[in-house]
Coordinates of N, CA and C and ligand atoms in Angstrom, one line a residue:
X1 N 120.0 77.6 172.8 CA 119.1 76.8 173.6 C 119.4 75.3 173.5
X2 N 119.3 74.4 174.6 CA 119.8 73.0 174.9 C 118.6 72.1 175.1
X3 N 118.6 71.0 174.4 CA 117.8 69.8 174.4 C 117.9 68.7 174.9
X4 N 117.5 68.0 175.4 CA 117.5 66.9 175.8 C 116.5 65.7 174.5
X5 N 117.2 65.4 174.1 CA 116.2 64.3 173.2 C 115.8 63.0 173.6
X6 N 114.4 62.7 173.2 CA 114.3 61.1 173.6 C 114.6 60.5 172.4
X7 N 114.3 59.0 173.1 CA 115.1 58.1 172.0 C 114.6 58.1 171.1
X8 N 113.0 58.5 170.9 CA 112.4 58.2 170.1 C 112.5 59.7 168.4
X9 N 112.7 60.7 169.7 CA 112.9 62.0 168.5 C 114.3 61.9 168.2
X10 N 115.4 60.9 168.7 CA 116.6 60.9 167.8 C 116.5 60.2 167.1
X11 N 115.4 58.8 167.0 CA 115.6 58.3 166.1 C 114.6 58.9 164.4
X12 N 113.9 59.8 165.4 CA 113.2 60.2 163.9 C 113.8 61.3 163.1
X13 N 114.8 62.1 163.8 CA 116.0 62.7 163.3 C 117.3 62.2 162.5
X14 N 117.2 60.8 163.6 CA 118.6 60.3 162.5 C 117.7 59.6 160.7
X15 N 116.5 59.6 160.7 CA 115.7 59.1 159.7 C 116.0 60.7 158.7
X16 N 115.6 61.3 159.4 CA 116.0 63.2 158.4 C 117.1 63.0 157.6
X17 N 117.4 62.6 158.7 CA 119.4 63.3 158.4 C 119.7 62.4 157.4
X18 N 119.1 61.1 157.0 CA 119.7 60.1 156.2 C 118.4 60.7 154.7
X19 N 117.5 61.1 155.1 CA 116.9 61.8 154.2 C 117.3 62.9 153.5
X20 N 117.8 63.5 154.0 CA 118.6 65.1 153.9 C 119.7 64.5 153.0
X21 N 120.4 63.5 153.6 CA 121.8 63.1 153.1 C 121.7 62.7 151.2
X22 N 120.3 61.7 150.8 CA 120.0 61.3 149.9 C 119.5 62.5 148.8
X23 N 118.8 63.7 149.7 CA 118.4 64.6 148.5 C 119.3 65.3 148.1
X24 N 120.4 65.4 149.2 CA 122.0 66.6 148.4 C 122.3 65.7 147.6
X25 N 122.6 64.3 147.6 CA 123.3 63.5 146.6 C 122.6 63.3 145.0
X26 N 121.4 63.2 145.2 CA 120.2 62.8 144.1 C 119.8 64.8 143.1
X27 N 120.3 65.6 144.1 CA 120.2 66.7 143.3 C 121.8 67.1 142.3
X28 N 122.7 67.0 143.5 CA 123.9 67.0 143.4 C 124.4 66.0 141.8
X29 N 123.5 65.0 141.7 CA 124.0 63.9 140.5 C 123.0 64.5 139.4
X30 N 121.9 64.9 139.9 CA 120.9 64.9 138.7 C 121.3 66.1 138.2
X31 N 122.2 67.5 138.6 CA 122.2 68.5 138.4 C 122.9 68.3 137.3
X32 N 124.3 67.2 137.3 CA 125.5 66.8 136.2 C 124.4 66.2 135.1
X33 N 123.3 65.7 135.3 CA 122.4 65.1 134.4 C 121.6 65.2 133.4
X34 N 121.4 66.3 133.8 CA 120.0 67.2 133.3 C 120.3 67.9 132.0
X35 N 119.3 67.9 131.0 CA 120.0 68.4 130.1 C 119.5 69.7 130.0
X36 N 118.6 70.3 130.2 CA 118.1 71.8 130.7 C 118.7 72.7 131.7
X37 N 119.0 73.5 131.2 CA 120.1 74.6 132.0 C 118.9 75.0 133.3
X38 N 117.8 75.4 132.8 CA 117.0 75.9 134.0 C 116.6 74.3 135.1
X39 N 116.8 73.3 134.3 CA 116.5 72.4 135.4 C 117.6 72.3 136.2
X40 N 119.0 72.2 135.7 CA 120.2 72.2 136.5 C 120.3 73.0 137.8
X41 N 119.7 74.5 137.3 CA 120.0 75.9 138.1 C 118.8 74.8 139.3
X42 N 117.6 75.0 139.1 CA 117.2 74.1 139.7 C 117.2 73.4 141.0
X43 N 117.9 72.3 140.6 CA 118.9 70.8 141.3 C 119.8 71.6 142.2
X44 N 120.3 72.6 141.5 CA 121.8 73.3 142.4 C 121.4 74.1 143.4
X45 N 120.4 74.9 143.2 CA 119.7 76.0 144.1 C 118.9 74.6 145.3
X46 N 117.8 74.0 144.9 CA 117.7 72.8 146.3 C 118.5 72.2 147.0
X47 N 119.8 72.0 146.3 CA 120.8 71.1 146.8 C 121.1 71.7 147.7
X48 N 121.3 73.4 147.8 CA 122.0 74.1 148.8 C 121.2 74.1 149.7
X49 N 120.1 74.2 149.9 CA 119.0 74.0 150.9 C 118.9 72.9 151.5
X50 N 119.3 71.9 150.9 CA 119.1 70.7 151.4 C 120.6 70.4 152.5
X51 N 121.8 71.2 151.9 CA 122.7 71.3 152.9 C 122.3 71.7 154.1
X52 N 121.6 72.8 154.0 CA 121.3 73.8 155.5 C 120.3 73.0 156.1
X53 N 119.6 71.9 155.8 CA 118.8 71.1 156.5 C 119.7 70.2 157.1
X54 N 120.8 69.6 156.5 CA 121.1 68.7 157.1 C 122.3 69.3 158.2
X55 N 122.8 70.6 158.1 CA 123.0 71.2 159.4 C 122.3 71.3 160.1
X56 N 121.4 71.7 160.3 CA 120.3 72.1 161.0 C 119.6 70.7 161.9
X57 N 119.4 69.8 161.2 CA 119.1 68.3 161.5 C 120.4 67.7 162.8
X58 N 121.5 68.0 162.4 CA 122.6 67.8 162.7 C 122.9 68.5 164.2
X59 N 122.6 69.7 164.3 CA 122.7 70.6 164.9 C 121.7 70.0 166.1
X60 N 120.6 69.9 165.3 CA 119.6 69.1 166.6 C 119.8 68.1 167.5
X61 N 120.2 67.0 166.6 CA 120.7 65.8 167.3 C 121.7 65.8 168.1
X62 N 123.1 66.9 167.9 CA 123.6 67.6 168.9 C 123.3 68.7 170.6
X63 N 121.9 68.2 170.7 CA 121.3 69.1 171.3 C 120.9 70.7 171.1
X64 N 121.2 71.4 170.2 CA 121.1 72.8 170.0 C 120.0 73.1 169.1
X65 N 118.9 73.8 169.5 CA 118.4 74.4 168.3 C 118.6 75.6 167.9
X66 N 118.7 75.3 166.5 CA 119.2 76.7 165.9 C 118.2 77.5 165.4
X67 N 118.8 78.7 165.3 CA 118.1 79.7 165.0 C 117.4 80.2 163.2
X68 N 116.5 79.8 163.3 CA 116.1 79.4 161.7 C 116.3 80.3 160.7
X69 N 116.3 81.7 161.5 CA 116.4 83.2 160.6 C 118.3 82.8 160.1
X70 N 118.9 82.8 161.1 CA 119.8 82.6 161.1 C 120.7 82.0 159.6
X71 N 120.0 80.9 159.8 CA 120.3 79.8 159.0 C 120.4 80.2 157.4
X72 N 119.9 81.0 157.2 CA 119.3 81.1 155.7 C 120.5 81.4 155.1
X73 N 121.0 81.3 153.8 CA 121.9 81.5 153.3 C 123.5 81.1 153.3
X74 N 123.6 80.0 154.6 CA 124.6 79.6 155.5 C 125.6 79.4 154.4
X75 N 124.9 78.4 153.3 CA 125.7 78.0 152.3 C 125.7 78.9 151.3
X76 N 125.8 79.7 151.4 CA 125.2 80.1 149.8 C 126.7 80.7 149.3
X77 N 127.0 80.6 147.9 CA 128.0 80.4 147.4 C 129.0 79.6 147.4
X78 N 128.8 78.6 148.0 CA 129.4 77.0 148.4 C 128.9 76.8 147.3
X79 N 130.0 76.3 146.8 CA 129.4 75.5 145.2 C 130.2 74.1 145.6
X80 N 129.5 73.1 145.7 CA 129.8 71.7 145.8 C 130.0 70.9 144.4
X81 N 130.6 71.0 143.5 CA 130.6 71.1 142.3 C 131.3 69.3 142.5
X82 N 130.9 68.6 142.1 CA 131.2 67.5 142.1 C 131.7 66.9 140.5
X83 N 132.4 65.7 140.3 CA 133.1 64.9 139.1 C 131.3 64.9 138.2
X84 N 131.9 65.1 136.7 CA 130.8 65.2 136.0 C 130.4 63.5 136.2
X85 N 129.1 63.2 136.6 CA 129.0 61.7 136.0 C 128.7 61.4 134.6
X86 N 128.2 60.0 134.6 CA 128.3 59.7 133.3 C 126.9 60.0 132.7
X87 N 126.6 60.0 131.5 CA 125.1 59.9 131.0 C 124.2 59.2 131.5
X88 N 123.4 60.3 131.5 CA 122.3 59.0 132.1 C 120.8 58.8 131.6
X89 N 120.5 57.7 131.3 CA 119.5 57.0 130.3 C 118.1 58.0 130.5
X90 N 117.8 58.5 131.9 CA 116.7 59.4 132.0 C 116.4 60.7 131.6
X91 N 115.5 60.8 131.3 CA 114.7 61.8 130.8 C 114.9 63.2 131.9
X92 N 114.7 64.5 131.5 CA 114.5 65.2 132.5 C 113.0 65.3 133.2
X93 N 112.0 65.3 132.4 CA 110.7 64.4 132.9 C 111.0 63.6 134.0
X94 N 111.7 62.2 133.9 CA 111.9 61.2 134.6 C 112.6 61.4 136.4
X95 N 113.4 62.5 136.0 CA 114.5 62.9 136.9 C 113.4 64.0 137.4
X96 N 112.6 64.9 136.9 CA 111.3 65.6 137.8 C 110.6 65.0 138.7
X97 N 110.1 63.8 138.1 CA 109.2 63.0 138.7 C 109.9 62.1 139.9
X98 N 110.8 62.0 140.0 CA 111.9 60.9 141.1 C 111.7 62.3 142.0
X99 N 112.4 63.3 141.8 CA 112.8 64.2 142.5 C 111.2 64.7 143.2
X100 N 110.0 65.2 142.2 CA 108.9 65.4 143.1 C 108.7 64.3 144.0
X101 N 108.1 62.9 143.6 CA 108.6 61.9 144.8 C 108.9 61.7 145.9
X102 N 110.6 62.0 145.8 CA 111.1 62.0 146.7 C 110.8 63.6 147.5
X103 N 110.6 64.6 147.0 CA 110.2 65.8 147.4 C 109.0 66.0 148.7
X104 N 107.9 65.0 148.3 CA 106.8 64.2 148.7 C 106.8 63.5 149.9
X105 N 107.6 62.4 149.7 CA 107.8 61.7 150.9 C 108.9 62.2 152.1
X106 N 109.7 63.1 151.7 CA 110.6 63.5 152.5 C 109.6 64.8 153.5
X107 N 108.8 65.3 152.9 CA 108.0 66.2 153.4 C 106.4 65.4 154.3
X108 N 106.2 64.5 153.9 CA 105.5 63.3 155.2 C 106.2 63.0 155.9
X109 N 107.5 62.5 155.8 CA 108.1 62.1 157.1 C 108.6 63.6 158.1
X110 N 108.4 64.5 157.3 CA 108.8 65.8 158.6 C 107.5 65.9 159.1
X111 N 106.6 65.6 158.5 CA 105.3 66.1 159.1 C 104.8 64.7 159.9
X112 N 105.2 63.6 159.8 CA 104.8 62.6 161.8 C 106.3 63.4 162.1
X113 N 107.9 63.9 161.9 CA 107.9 63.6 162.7 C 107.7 64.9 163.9
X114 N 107.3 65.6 163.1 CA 106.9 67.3 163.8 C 105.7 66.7 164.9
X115 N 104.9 65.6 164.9 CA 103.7 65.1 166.0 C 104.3 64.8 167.4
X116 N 105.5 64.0 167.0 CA 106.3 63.4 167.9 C 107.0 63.9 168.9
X117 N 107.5 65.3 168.2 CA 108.4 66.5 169.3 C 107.6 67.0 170.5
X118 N 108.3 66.8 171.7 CA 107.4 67.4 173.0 C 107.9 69.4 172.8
X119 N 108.9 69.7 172.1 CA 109.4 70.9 172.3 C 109.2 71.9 171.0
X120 N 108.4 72.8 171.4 CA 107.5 73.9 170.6 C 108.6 73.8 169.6
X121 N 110.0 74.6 169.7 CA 111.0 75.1 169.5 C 111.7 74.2 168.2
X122 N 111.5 73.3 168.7 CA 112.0 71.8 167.9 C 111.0 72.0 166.5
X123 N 109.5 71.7 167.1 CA 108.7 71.6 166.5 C 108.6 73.1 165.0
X124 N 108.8 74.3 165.3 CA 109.4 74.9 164.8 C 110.5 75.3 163.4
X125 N 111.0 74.6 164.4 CA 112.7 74.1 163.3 C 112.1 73.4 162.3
X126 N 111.6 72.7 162.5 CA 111.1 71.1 161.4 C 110.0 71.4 160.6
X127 N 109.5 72.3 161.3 CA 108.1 72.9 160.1 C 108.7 73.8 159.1
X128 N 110.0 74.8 159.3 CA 110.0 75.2 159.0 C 111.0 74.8 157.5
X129 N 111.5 73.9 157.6 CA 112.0 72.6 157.2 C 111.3 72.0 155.8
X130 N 109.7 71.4 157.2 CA 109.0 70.8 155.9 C 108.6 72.2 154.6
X131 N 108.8 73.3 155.3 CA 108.0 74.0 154.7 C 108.7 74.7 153.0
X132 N 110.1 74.6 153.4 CA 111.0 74.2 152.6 C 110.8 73.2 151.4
X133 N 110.6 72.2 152.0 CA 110.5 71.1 151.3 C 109.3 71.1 150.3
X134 N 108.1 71.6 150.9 CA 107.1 72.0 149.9 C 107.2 73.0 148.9
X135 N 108.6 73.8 149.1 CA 108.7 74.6 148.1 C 109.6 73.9 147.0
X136 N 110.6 73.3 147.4 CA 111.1 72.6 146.6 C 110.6 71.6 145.4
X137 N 108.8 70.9 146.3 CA 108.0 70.5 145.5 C 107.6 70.9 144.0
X138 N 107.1 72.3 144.9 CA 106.7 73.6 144.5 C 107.5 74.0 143.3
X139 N 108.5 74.3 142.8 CA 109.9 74.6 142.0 C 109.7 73.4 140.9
X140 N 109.8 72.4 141.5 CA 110.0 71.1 140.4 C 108.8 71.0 139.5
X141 N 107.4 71.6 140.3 CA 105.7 71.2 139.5 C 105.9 72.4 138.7
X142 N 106.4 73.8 139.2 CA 106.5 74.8 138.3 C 107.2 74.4 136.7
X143 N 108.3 74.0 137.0 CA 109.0 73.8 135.8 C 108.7 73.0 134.8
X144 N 108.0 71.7 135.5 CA 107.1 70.4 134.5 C 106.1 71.0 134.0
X145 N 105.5 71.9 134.2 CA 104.0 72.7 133.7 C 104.4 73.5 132.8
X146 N 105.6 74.3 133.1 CA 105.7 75.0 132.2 C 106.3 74.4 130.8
X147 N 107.0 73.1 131.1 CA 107.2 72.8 129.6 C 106.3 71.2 129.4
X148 N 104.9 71.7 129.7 CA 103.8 70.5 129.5 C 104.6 68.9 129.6
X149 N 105.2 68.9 131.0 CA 105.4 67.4 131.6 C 104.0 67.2 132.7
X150 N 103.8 67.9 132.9 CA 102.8 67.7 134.2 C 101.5 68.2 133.6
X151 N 100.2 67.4 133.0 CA 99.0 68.2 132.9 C 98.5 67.9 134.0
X152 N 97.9 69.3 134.5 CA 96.7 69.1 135.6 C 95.5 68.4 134.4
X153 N 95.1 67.4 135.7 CA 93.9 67.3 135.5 C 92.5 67.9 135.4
Ligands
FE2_1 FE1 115.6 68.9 153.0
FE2_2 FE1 113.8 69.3 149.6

């Protein structure tokens, strides 16, 4: 299926895509980071998801929408294994809390920009996206709770 985009949904796309771009990198670094093997597993399992968004984002702004069933698993066993970095001063707490965050705000910006789309289809793709994204939330609150970083109130 073919789209026509206005200027205004490419520009709230090219805003994703630079979002998308920042969480493969920020999971991708944190994963070399972390000093918990289950947080690592973590970082690496999102990261791949965050690839298939930024196809998918990609895909859009090329006119196409893709097929969401489709999509699932695109990457999977792509290991993007990047140069170890160097230590880093933060906590795995610290590195939860950036990442919920950022988890947070990347999932508001899908949701104006899912208001803005004239095309059901579109609209679709991007929920299904955000929806993603809330799980990824979801994954990071699990793991802080379970080793008492996060008290509920
Ligand atoms: Fe994402
Ligand atoms: Fe995410």
């Amino acid at each position: 299926m073919e789209i026509i985009l206005t200027q205004k949904e490419r520009m709230l796309l090219e805003d994703q895509k630079s979002h998308e771009q920042i969480c493969i990198e920020k999971y991708n670094n944190y994963a070399n980071q972390v000093k918990d093997n289950q947080l690592k597993q973590i970082c690496k399992a999102n990261e791949q998801v965050e690839r298939n968004h930024l196809n998918t984002i990609n895909q859009l702004l090329s006119g196409k929408i893709p097929d969401i069933n489709q999509q699932q698993n695109q990457n999977a066993g792509q290991n993007m294994n990047t140069t170890q970095s160097a230590a880093s001063n933060l906590s795995d707490k610290d590195i939860c809390s950036d990442l919920l965050m950022s988890e947070k705000y990347v999932s508001g910006a899908y949701d104006t920009t899912i208001f803005e789309f004239r095309d059901t289809n579109v609209r679709d793709v991007l929920n299904h996206i955000q929806k993603e994204e809330q799980k990824h939330g979801e994954a990071i609150f699990q793991y802080m709770e379970s080793k008492g970083m996060y008290s509920v109130q």
